[in-house]
PDB file of C-alpha atoms in Angstrom:
ATOM      1  CA  UNK A  23      27.135 -26.788 -56.407  1.00  0.00           C
ATOM      2  CA  UNK A  24      27.507 -28.484 -59.802  1.00  0.00           C
ATOM      3  CA  UNK A  25      24.169 -30.369 -59.418  1.00  0.00           C
ATOM      4  CA  UNK A  26      22.414 -27.045 -58.745  1.00  0.00           C
ATOM      5  CA  UNK A  27      23.876 -25.522 -61.908  1.00  0.00           C
ATOM      6  CA  UNK A  28      22.928 -28.611 -63.917  1.00  0.00           C
ATOM      7  CA  UNK A  29      19.381 -28.368 -62.564  1.00  0.00           C
ATOM      8  CA  UNK A  30      19.367 -24.678 -63.527  1.00  0.00           C
ATOM      9  CA  UNK A  31      20.461 -25.639 -67.040  1.00  0.00           C
ATOM     10  CA  UNK A  32      17.632 -28.185 -67.350  1.00  0.00           C
ATOM     11  CA  UNK A  33      15.147 -25.649 -66.005  1.00  0.00           C
ATOM     12  CA  UNK A  34      16.156 -23.067 -68.591  1.00  0.00           C
ATOM     13  CA  UNK A  35      16.092 -25.508 -71.487  1.00  0.00           C
ATOM     14  CA  UNK A  36      12.905 -27.435 -70.697  1.00  0.00           C
ATOM     15  CA  UNK A  37      10.754 -25.312 -68.404  1.00  0.00           C
ATOM     16  CA  UNK A  38      11.644 -21.853 -69.675  1.00  0.00           C
ATOM     17  CA  UNK A  39      12.285 -23.003 -73.260  1.00  0.00           C
ATOM     18  CA  UNK A  40      15.284 -20.728 -73.637  1.00  0.00           C
ATOM     19  CA  UNK A  41      17.436 -20.979 -76.748  1.00  0.00           C
ATOM     20  CA  UNK A  42      20.620 -23.036 -76.771  1.00  0.00           C
ATOM     21  CA  UNK A  43      22.703 -19.833 -76.859  1.00  0.00           C
ATOM     22  CA  UNK A  44      20.840 -18.310 -73.913  1.00  0.00           C
ATOM     23  CA  UNK A  45      21.168 -21.490 -71.843  1.00  0.00           C
ATOM     24  CA  UNK A  46      24.891 -21.659 -72.569  1.00  0.00           C
ATOM     25  CA  UNK A  47      25.401 -18.000 -71.608  1.00  0.00           C
ATOM     26  CA  UNK A  48      23.328 -18.212 -68.408  1.00  0.00           C
ATOM     27  CA  UNK A  49      25.028 -21.407 -67.238  1.00  0.00           C
ATOM     28  CA  UNK A  50      28.441 -19.852 -67.901  1.00  0.00           C
ATOM     29  CA  UNK A  51      27.399 -16.891 -65.740  1.00  0.00           C
ATOM     30  CA  UNK A  52      26.355 -19.226 -62.926  1.00  0.00           C
ATOM     31  CA  UNK A  53      29.761 -20.919 -63.025  1.00  0.00           C
ATOM     32  CA  UNK A  54      31.533 -17.547 -63.001  1.00  0.00           C
ATOM     33  CA  UNK A  55      29.497 -16.388 -60.019  1.00  0.00           C
ATOM     34  CA  UNK A  56      30.253 -19.525 -57.985  1.00  0.00           C
ATOM     35  CA  UNK A  57      33.979 -19.322 -58.755  1.00  0.00           C
ATOM     36  CA  UNK A  58      34.030 -15.636 -57.847  1.00  0.00           C
ATOM     37  CA  UNK A  59      32.167 -16.178 -54.563  1.00  0.00           C
ATOM     38  CA  UNK A  60      34.555 -18.996 -53.661  1.00  0.00           C
ATOM     39  CA  UNK A  61      37.501 -16.630 -54.034  1.00  0.00           C
ATOM     40  CA  UNK A  62      35.607 -13.717 -52.495  1.00  0.00           C
ATOM     41  CA  UNK A  63      34.559 -15.698 -49.426  1.00  0.00           C
ATOM     42  CA  UNK A  64      37.681 -17.817 -49.216  1.00  0.00           C
ATOM     43  CA  UNK A  65      36.248 -21.325 -49.564  1.00  0.00           C
ATOM     44  CA  UNK A  66      34.001 -23.704 -51.477  1.00  0.00           C
ATOM     45  CA  UNK A  67      30.454 -22.461 -52.026  1.00  0.00           C
ATOM     46  CA  UNK A  68      27.444 -24.613 -51.212  1.00  0.00           C
ATOM     47  CA  UNK A  69      23.886 -24.110 -52.405  1.00  0.00           C
ATOM     48  CA  UNK A  70      22.858 -23.225 -48.852  1.00  0.00           C
ATOM     49  CA  UNK A  71      25.467 -20.460 -48.715  1.00  0.00           C
ATOM     50  CA  UNK A  72      23.946 -18.768 -51.740  1.00  0.00           C
ATOM     51  CA  UNK A  73      21.095 -17.674 -49.463  1.00  0.00           C
ATOM     52  CA  UNK A  74      23.627 -15.407 -47.779  1.00  0.00           C
ATOM     53  CA  UNK A  75      24.613 -13.513 -50.909  1.00  0.00           C
ATOM     54  CA  UNK A  76      24.344  -9.774 -50.250  1.00  0.00           C
ATOM     55  CA  UNK A  77      23.958  -6.762 -52.493  1.00  0.00           C
ATOM     56  CA  UNK A  78      27.605  -5.951 -51.711  1.00  0.00           C
ATOM     57  CA  UNK A  79      28.636  -9.406 -52.983  1.00  0.00           C
ATOM     58  CA  UNK A  80      26.756  -8.846 -56.229  1.00  0.00           C
ATOM     59  CA  UNK A  81      28.250  -5.388 -56.660  1.00  0.00           C
ATOM     60  CA  UNK A  82      31.708  -6.882 -56.153  1.00  0.00           C
ATOM     61  CA  UNK A  83      30.990  -9.546 -58.780  1.00  0.00           C
ATOM     62  CA  UNK A  84      29.758  -6.966 -61.297  1.00  0.00           C
ATOM     63  CA  UNK A  85      32.764  -4.745 -60.599  1.00  0.00           C
ATOM     64  CA  UNK A  86      34.992  -7.754 -61.264  1.00  0.00           C
ATOM     65  CA  UNK A  87      33.158  -8.472 -64.527  1.00  0.00           C
ATOM     66  CA  UNK A  88      32.886  -4.871 -65.748  1.00  0.00           C
ATOM     67  CA  UNK A  89      36.443  -4.920 -67.050  1.00  0.00           C
ATOM     68  CA  UNK A  90      35.205  -7.283 -69.766  1.00  0.00           C
ATOM     69  CA  UNK A  91      31.625  -6.059 -70.202  1.00  0.00           C
ATOM     70  CA  UNK A  92      29.818  -2.992 -71.481  1.00  0.00           C
ATOM     71  CA  UNK A  93      26.582  -1.722 -69.931  1.00  0.00           C
ATOM     72  CA  UNK A  94      24.309  -3.924 -72.005  1.00  0.00           C
ATOM     73  CA  UNK A  95      26.305  -7.094 -71.341  1.00  0.00           C
ATOM     74  CA  UNK A  96      26.613  -6.228 -67.647  1.00  0.00           C
ATOM     75  CA  UNK A  97      22.842  -5.847 -67.424  1.00  0.00           C
ATOM     76  CA  UNK A  98      22.386  -9.268 -69.025  1.00  0.00           C
ATOM     77  CA  UNK A  99      24.958 -10.751 -66.625  1.00  0.00           C
ATOM     78  CA  UNK A 100      23.052  -9.358 -63.642  1.00  0.00           C
ATOM     79  CA  UNK A 101      19.779 -10.721 -65.032  1.00  0.00           C
ATOM     80  CA  UNK A 102      21.330 -14.194 -65.352  1.00  0.00           C
ATOM     81  CA  UNK A 103      22.719 -13.985 -61.807  1.00  0.00           C
ATOM     82  CA  UNK A 104      19.317 -13.009 -60.411  1.00  0.00           C
ATOM     83  CA  UNK A 105      17.651 -15.857 -62.252  1.00  0.00           C
ATOM     84  CA  UNK A 106      20.163 -18.407 -60.999  1.00  0.00           C
ATOM     85  CA  UNK A 107      19.982 -17.241 -57.378  1.00  0.00           C
ATOM     86  CA  UNK A 108      16.175 -17.132 -57.458  1.00  0.00           C
ATOM     87  CA  UNK A 109      16.226 -20.705 -58.757  1.00  0.00           C
ATOM     88  CA  UNK A 110      18.812 -21.958 -56.246  1.00  0.00           C
ATOM     89  CA  UNK A 111      17.592 -20.108 -53.147  1.00  0.00           C
ATOM     90  CA  UNK A 112      14.002 -19.160 -53.841  1.00  0.00           C
ATOM     91  CA  UNK A 113      12.232 -16.315 -55.592  1.00  0.00           C
ATOM     92  CA  UNK A 114      12.458 -13.114 -53.597  1.00  0.00           C
ATOM     93  CA  UNK A 115      15.473 -14.187 -51.551  1.00  0.00           C
ATOM     94  CA  UNK A 116      17.993 -12.547 -53.882  1.00  0.00           C
ATOM     95  CA  UNK A 117      18.973  -8.989 -52.893  1.00  0.00           C
ATOM     96  CA  UNK A 118      17.705  -6.421 -55.345  1.00  0.00           C
ATOM     97  CA  UNK A 119      20.396  -4.428 -57.092  1.00  0.00           C
ATOM     98  CA  UNK A 120      19.968  -1.702 -59.659  1.00  0.00           C
ATOM     99  CA  UNK A 121      21.658  -2.701 -62.891  1.00  0.00           C
ATOM    100  CA  UNK A 122      23.677  -0.431 -65.169  1.00  0.00           C
ATOM    101  CA  UNK A 123      21.711   2.078 -67.196  1.00  0.00           C
ATOM    102  CA  UNK A 124      21.308   0.798 -70.736  1.00  0.00           C
ATOM    103  CA  UNK A 125      20.493   3.122 -73.578  1.00  0.00           C
ATOM    104  CA  UNK A 126      18.066   1.339 -75.831  1.00  0.00           C
ATOM    105  CA  UNK A 127      19.232   1.478 -79.401  1.00  0.00           C
ATOM    106  CA  UNK A 128      16.903   2.235 -82.266  1.00  0.00           C
ATOM    107  CA  UNK A 129      17.080  -0.262 -85.160  1.00  0.00           C
ATOM    108  CA  UNK A 130      18.478   1.149 -88.396  1.00  0.00           C
ATOM    109  CA  UNK A 131      16.276  -0.003 -91.272  1.00  0.00           C
ATOM    110  CA  UNK A 132      17.368  -0.102 -94.882  1.00  0.00           C
ATOM    111  CA  UNK A 133      15.189   1.120 -97.713  1.00  0.00           C
ATOM    112  CA  UNK A 134      13.221  -1.356 -99.858  1.00  0.00           C
ATOM    113  CA  UNK A 135      15.595  -0.725-102.773  1.00  0.00           C
ATOM    114  CA  UNK A 136      18.629  -1.313-100.554  1.00  0.00           C
ATOM    115  CA  UNK A 137      17.151  -4.543 -99.174  1.00  0.00           C
ATOM    116  CA  UNK A 138      16.558  -5.893-102.667  1.00  0.00           C
ATOM    117  CA  UNK A 139      19.949  -4.689-103.908  1.00  0.00           C
ATOM    118  CA  UNK A 140      21.650  -6.389-100.967  1.00  0.00           C
ATOM    119  CA  UNK A 141      19.901  -9.710-101.641  1.00  0.00           C
ATOM    120  CA  UNK A 142      20.686  -9.446-105.360  1.00  0.00           C
ATOM    121  CA  UNK A 143      24.368  -8.733-104.710  1.00  0.00           C
ATOM    122  CA  UNK A 144      24.673 -11.688-102.309  1.00  0.00           C
ATOM    123  CA  UNK A 145      22.981 -13.972-104.838  1.00  0.00           C
ATOM    124  CA  UNK A 146      25.116 -12.772-107.743  1.00  0.00           C
ATOM    125  CA  UNK A 147      28.259 -13.532-105.749  1.00  0.00           C
ATOM    126  CA  UNK A 148      27.287 -17.155-105.120  1.00  0.00           C
ATOM    127  CA  UNK A 149      29.374 -19.889-106.717  1.00  0.00           C
ATOM    128  CA  UNK A 150      26.457 -21.814-108.245  1.00  0.00           C
ATOM    129  CA  UNK A 151      22.907 -20.979-109.384  1.00  0.00           C
ATOM    130  CA  UNK A 152      21.272 -23.089-106.670  1.00  0.00           C
ATOM    131  CA  UNK A 153      23.350 -21.345-103.996  1.00  0.00           C
ATOM    132  CA  UNK A 154      22.332 -17.987-105.433  1.00  0.00           C
ATOM    133  CA  UNK A 155      18.677 -19.027-105.273  1.00  0.00           C
ATOM    134  CA  UNK A 156      19.155 -20.246-101.693  1.00  0.00           C
ATOM    135  CA  UNK A 157      20.728 -16.997-100.469  1.00  0.00           C
ATOM    136  CA  UNK A 158      18.079 -14.911-102.202  1.00  0.00           C
ATOM    137  CA  UNK A 159      15.292 -16.976-100.628  1.00  0.00           C
ATOM    138  CA  UNK A 160      16.784 -16.718 -97.132  1.00  0.00           C
ATOM    139  CA  UNK A 161      17.229 -12.937 -97.289  1.00  0.00           C
ATOM    140  CA  UNK A 162      13.758 -12.472 -98.735  1.00  0.00           C
ATOM    141  CA  UNK A 163      12.319 -14.405 -95.790  1.00  0.00           C
ATOM    142  CA  UNK A 164      14.022 -11.932 -93.467  1.00  0.00           C
ATOM    143  CA  UNK A 165      12.868  -8.821 -95.307  1.00  0.00           C
ATOM    144  CA  UNK A 166       9.612 -10.087 -96.798  1.00  0.00           C
ATOM    145  CA  UNK A 167       8.307 -12.092 -93.807  1.00  0.00           C
ATOM    146  CA  UNK A 168      10.207 -10.620 -90.858  1.00  0.00           C
ATOM    147  CA  UNK A 169      11.905 -13.859 -89.800  1.00  0.00           C
ATOM    148  CA  UNK A 170      14.988 -14.009 -87.624  1.00  0.00           C
ATOM    149  CA  UNK A 171      17.952 -15.641 -89.377  1.00  0.00           C
ATOM    150  CA  UNK A 172      17.743 -18.597 -86.964  1.00  0.00           C
ATOM    151  CA  UNK A 173      14.032 -19.039 -87.688  1.00  0.00           C
ATOM    152  CA  UNK A 174      14.618 -19.107 -91.444  1.00  0.00           C
ATOM    153  CA  UNK A 175      17.402 -21.670 -91.175  1.00  0.00           C
ATOM    154  CA  UNK A 176      15.342 -23.823 -88.803  1.00  0.00           C
ATOM    155  CA  UNK A 177      12.641 -24.382 -91.435  1.00  0.00           C
ATOM    156  CA  UNK A 178      12.395 -27.944 -92.698  1.00  0.00           C
ATOM    157  CA  UNK A 179      10.947 -29.618 -95.758  1.00  0.00           C
ATOM    158  CA  UNK A 180       7.686 -29.947 -93.818  1.00  0.00           C
ATOM    159  CA  UNK A 181       6.741 -26.412 -94.957  1.00  0.00           C
ATOM    160  CA  UNK A 182       6.432 -27.689 -98.529  1.00  0.00           C
ATOM    161  CA  UNK A 183       4.355 -27.292-100.581  1.00  0.00           C
ATOM    162  CA  UNK A 184       4.119 -23.585 -99.771  1.00  0.00           C
ATOM    163  CA  UNK A 185       0.823 -21.832 -99.322  1.00  0.00           C
ATOM    164  CA  UNK A 186      -0.214 -18.271 -98.575  1.00  0.00           C
ATOM    165  CA  UNK A 187       1.187 -18.485 -95.034  1.00  0.00           C
ATOM    166  CA  UNK A 188       4.112 -20.081 -93.231  1.00  0.00           C
ATOM    167  CA  UNK A 189       4.244 -21.603 -89.755  1.00  0.00           C
ATOM    168  CA  UNK A 190       7.362 -20.403 -87.948  1.00  0.00           C
ATOM    169  CA  UNK A 191       8.769 -21.576 -84.617  1.00  0.00           C
ATOM    170  CA  UNK A 192      10.516 -18.741 -82.829  1.00  0.00           C
ATOM    171  CA  UNK A 193      11.986 -18.065 -79.402  1.00  0.00           C
ATOM    172  CA  UNK A 194      10.795 -20.200 -76.490  1.00  0.00           C
ATOM    173  CA  UNK A 195       9.321 -22.632 -79.052  1.00  0.00           C
ATOM    174  CA  UNK A 196       6.487 -20.200 -79.764  1.00  0.00           C
ATOM    175  CA  UNK A 197       4.799 -20.823 -83.110  1.00  0.00           C
ATOM    176  CA  UNK A 198       3.327 -18.057 -85.221  1.00  0.00           C
ATOM    177  CA  UNK A 199       1.797 -17.771 -88.682  1.00  0.00           C
ATOM    178  CA  UNK A 200       3.274 -15.270 -91.128  1.00  0.00           C
ATOM    179  CA  UNK A 201       1.967 -14.390 -94.590  1.00  0.00           C
ATOM    180  CA  UNK A 202       4.138 -15.202 -97.598  1.00  0.00           C
ATOM    181  CA  UNK A 203       4.376 -12.559-100.280  1.00  0.00           C
ATOM    182  CA  UNK A 204       4.279 -14.010-103.813  1.00  0.00           C
ATOM    183  CA  UNK A 205       7.883 -12.867-104.401  1.00  0.00           C
ATOM    184  CA  UNK A 206       9.077 -14.637-101.270  1.00  0.00           C
ATOM    185  CA  UNK A 207       7.190 -17.827-102.109  1.00  0.00           C
ATOM    186  CA  UNK A 208       8.549 -17.739-105.678  1.00  0.00           C
ATOM    187  CA  UNK A 209      12.100 -17.326-104.344  1.00  0.00           C
ATOM    188  CA  UNK A 210      11.801 -20.374-102.089  1.00  0.00           C
ATOM    189  CA  UNK A 211      10.212 -22.475-104.822  1.00  0.00           C
ATOM    190  CA  UNK A 212      12.994 -21.554-107.250  1.00  0.00           C
ATOM    191  CA  UNK A 213      15.575 -22.630-104.699  1.00  0.00           C
ATOM    192  CA  UNK A 214      13.765 -25.924-104.060  1.00  0.00           C
ATOM    193  CA  UNK A 215      13.657 -26.651-107.797  1.00  0.00           C
ATOM    194  CA  UNK A 216      17.399 -26.028-108.185  1.00  0.00           C
ATOM    195  CA  UNK A 217      18.652 -27.613-104.965  1.00  0.00           C
ATOM    196  CA  UNK A 218      20.669 -30.763-105.765  1.00  0.00           C
ATOM    197  CA  UNK A 219      19.887 -32.311-102.378  1.00  0.00           C
ATOM    198  CA  UNK A 220      16.592 -34.060-101.605  1.00  0.00           C
ATOM    199  CA  UNK A 221      14.465 -31.919 -99.292  1.00  0.00           C
ATOM    200  CA  UNK A 222      12.495 -34.267 -97.077  1.00  0.00           C
ATOM    201  CA  UNK A 223      10.058 -33.342 -94.330  1.00  0.00           C
ATOM    202  CA  UNK A 224      12.488 -33.902 -91.474  1.00  0.00           C
ATOM    203  CA  UNK A 225      15.588 -32.250 -92.986  1.00  0.00           C
ATOM    204  CA  UNK A 226      16.542 -28.553 -93.131  1.00  0.00           C
ATOM    205  CA  UNK A 227      14.980 -26.638 -95.985  1.00  0.00           C
ATOM    206  CA  UNK A 228      18.116 -24.593 -96.608  1.00  0.00           C
ATOM    207  CA  UNK A 229      21.203 -26.726 -97.209  1.00  0.00           C
ATOM    208  CA  UNK A 230      24.895 -25.938 -97.178  1.00  0.00           C
ATOM    209  CA  UNK A 231      27.081 -26.487-100.248  1.00  0.00           C
ATOM    210  CA  UNK A 232      27.822 -30.067 -99.116  1.00  0.00           C
ATOM    211  CA  UNK A 233      24.240 -30.873 -98.146  1.00  0.00           C
ATOM    212  CA  UNK A 234      24.451 -30.130 -94.416  1.00  0.00           C
ATOM    213  CA  UNK A 235      22.585 -27.496 -92.442  1.00  0.00           C
ATOM    214  CA  UNK A 236      23.256 -23.973 -93.690  1.00  0.00           C
ATOM    215  CA  UNK A 237      25.328 -21.991 -91.172  1.00  0.00           C
ATOM    216  CA  UNK A 238      24.014 -18.532 -90.248  1.00  0.00           C
ATOM    217  CA  UNK A 239      27.607 -17.266 -90.136  1.00  0.00           C
ATOM    218  CA  UNK A 240      27.907 -17.887 -93.886  1.00  0.00           C
ATOM    219  CA  UNK A 241      24.893 -15.665 -94.583  1.00  0.00           C
ATOM    220  CA  UNK A 242      26.258 -12.964 -92.262  1.00  0.00           C
ATOM    221  CA  UNK A 243      29.627 -13.004 -94.019  1.00  0.00           C
ATOM    222  CA  UNK A 244      27.966 -12.787 -97.428  1.00  0.00           C
ATOM    223  CA  UNK A 245      25.884  -9.817 -96.297  1.00  0.00           C
ATOM    224  CA  UNK A 246      28.983  -8.144 -94.829  1.00  0.00           C
ATOM    225  CA  UNK A 247      30.827  -8.490 -98.132  1.00  0.00           C
ATOM    226  CA  UNK A 248      27.825  -7.245-100.119  1.00  0.00           C
ATOM    227  CA  UNK A 249      27.277  -4.152 -97.968  1.00  0.00           C
ATOM    228  CA  UNK A 250      30.932  -3.234 -98.531  1.00  0.00           C
ATOM    229  CA  UNK A 251      30.504  -3.496-102.293  1.00  0.00           C
ATOM    230  CA  UNK A 252      27.264  -1.472-102.163  1.00  0.00           C
ATOM    231  CA  UNK A 253      28.559   1.162 -99.761  1.00  0.00           C
ATOM    232  CA  UNK A 254      25.964   0.376 -97.077  1.00  0.00           C
ATOM    233  CA  UNK A 255      26.551   0.996 -93.381  1.00  0.00           C
ATOM    234  CA  UNK A 256      27.976  -1.449 -90.851  1.00  0.00           C
ATOM    235  CA  UNK A 257      24.530  -1.905 -89.318  1.00  0.00           C
ATOM    236  CA  UNK A 258      23.231  -3.450 -92.529  1.00  0.00           C
ATOM    237  CA  UNK A 259      23.067  -7.014 -91.232  1.00  0.00           C
ATOM    238  CA  UNK A 260      20.644  -9.892 -91.795  1.00  0.00           C
ATOM    239  CA  UNK A 261      18.783  -8.789 -88.665  1.00  0.00           C
ATOM    240  CA  UNK A 262      18.504  -5.270 -90.091  1.00  0.00           C
ATOM    241  CA  UNK A 263      16.308  -6.754 -92.832  1.00  0.00           C
ATOM    242  CA  UNK A 264      13.872  -7.922 -90.144  1.00  0.00           C
ATOM    243  CA  UNK A 265      13.952  -4.435 -88.620  1.00  0.00           C
ATOM    244  CA  UNK A 266      13.221  -2.998 -92.054  1.00  0.00           C
ATOM    245  CA  UNK A 267      10.266  -5.340 -92.509  1.00  0.00           C
ATOM    246  CA  UNK A 268       8.796  -4.057 -89.245  1.00  0.00           C
ATOM    247  CA  UNK A 269       9.545  -0.393 -89.876  1.00  0.00           C
ATOM    248  CA  UNK A 270       8.127  -0.373 -93.377  1.00  0.00           C
ATOM    249  CA  UNK A 271       4.927  -2.110 -92.253  1.00  0.00           C
ATOM    250  CA  UNK A 272       4.512   0.377 -89.426  1.00  0.00           C
ATOM    251  CA  UNK A 273       5.108   3.258 -91.801  1.00  0.00           C
ATOM    252  CA  UNK A 274       2.279   1.963 -93.974  1.00  0.00           C
ATOM    253  CA  UNK A 275      -0.149   1.906 -91.066  1.00  0.00           C
ATOM    254  CA  UNK A 276       0.269  -1.563 -89.571  1.00  0.00           C
ATOM    255  CA  UNK A 277      -1.218  -1.985 -86.104  1.00  0.00           C
ATOM    256  CA  UNK A 278       1.335  -2.532 -83.311  1.00  0.00           C
ATOM    257  CA  UNK A 279      -0.498  -5.588 -82.001  1.00  0.00           C
ATOM    258  CA  UNK A 280      -0.566  -7.151 -85.458  1.00  0.00           C
ATOM    259  CA  UNK A 281       3.123  -6.340 -85.877  1.00  0.00           C
ATOM    260  CA  UNK A 282       3.849  -7.957 -82.502  1.00  0.00           C
ATOM    261  CA  UNK A 283       2.255 -11.186 -83.730  1.00  0.00           C
ATOM    262  CA  UNK A 284       4.090 -11.101 -87.055  1.00  0.00           C
ATOM    263  CA  UNK A 285       7.452 -10.596 -85.353  1.00  0.00           C
ATOM    264  CA  UNK A 286       6.837 -13.143 -82.617  1.00  0.00           C
ATOM    265  CA  UNK A 287       7.578 -10.705 -79.791  1.00  0.00           C
ATOM    266  CA  UNK A 288       6.563 -11.937 -76.345  1.00  0.00           C
ATOM    267  CA  UNK A 289       5.616  -8.444 -75.176  1.00  0.00           C
ATOM    268  CA  UNK A 290       4.306  -5.327 -76.869  1.00  0.00           C
ATOM    269  CA  UNK A 291       7.182  -3.297 -75.397  1.00  0.00           C
ATOM    270  CA  UNK A 292       9.577  -5.142 -77.713  1.00  0.00           C
ATOM    271  CA  UNK A 293       7.511  -4.021 -80.696  1.00  0.00           C
ATOM    272  CA  UNK A 294       7.055  -0.430 -79.567  1.00  0.00           C
ATOM    273  CA  UNK A 295      10.702   0.333 -80.328  1.00  0.00           C
ATOM    274  CA  UNK A 296       9.694   0.562 -83.987  1.00  0.00           C
ATOM    275  CA  UNK A 297       7.549   3.614 -83.242  1.00  0.00           C
ATOM    276  CA  UNK A 298      10.824   5.375 -82.463  1.00  0.00           C
ATOM    277  CA  UNK A 299      12.204   4.277 -85.821  1.00  0.00           C
ATOM    278  CA  UNK A 300       9.220   5.699 -87.646  1.00  0.00           C
ATOM    279  CA  UNK A 301       9.335   8.972 -85.704  1.00  0.00           C
ATOM    280  CA  UNK A 302      13.045   9.289 -86.461  1.00  0.00           C
ATOM    281  CA  UNK A 303      12.348   8.713 -90.157  1.00  0.00           C
ATOM    282  CA  UNK A 304       9.651  11.385 -90.210  1.00  0.00           C
ATOM    283  CA  UNK A 305      12.024  13.826 -88.484  1.00  0.00           C
ATOM    284  CA  UNK A 306      14.699  13.123 -91.103  1.00  0.00           C
ATOM    285  CA  UNK A 307      12.171  13.772 -93.890  1.00  0.00           C
ATOM    286  CA  UNK A 308      11.148  17.021 -92.219  1.00  0.00           C
ATOM    287  CA  UNK A 309      14.746  18.209 -91.797  1.00  0.00           C
ATOM    288  CA  UNK A 310      15.659  17.357 -95.370  1.00  0.00           C
ATOM    289  CA  UNK A 311      12.532  18.675 -97.064  1.00  0.00           C
ATOM    290  CA  UNK A 312      11.134  21.587 -95.035  1.00  0.00           C
ATOM    291  CA  UNK A 313      12.493  24.944 -96.253  1.00  0.00           C
ATOM    292  CA  UNK A 314      12.741  26.289 -92.687  1.00  0.00           C
ATOM    293  CA  UNK A 315      14.016  23.108 -91.000  1.00  0.00           C
TER     294      UNK A 315
END
């Protein structure tokens, strides 16, 4: 069974181009499933036996896992199980099973003033000027260009010198071109000028205090501390800045297809969630401003 899981891991990483985190999570699910089936069936599980997995077996596995998972995580677990069984046994051989109902959350954007205030507070709390410039540049890439935190930290010195656009590699190694606002470009250039570490083409653009790769957890912790000082909600995270970028563009008339390209979404359905954000915002304006609301 281990060779099958290893082959599944290679398939996810190289053929499907899944992220390291996704591969790790899906492989862990495959291991959990095999261990569970071994105990459930009372013996070692072979690849051939996986063809005999029934809907009842899958329901039993999910019931076993539900003590540790919410609806969203359970749905992801079932998706990983389906993918593994389809790979091991053959597409279409896995019994279909309705997953848990997942309520799709609507992103909570922050206002432009809040986004800038958050970035300023994070920068002002930095220990050194070059670290302040770094944190400001990273957060401005999230809000001003719609990058994911991982995409911003994956940039290398090859993006220099900066132009009017930036080439970004996102999920599944998909590359997209995003425009750089003058303020965002100026923020990055200021950081580059102050950074004490040489920024070569093949090294990370954003460096840690000791010259290594900047850890996303550090940015998240800085944002968490800043939102507490500013009185912002718990959902004000680095990713919320990307949501805000999308929502504000949509509110100013951006086309959904264009927004899909800017965000690097694989499908339009992923982008359409922002229409709900805009509608919710309009409803809030109506309720707060209309005399008969």
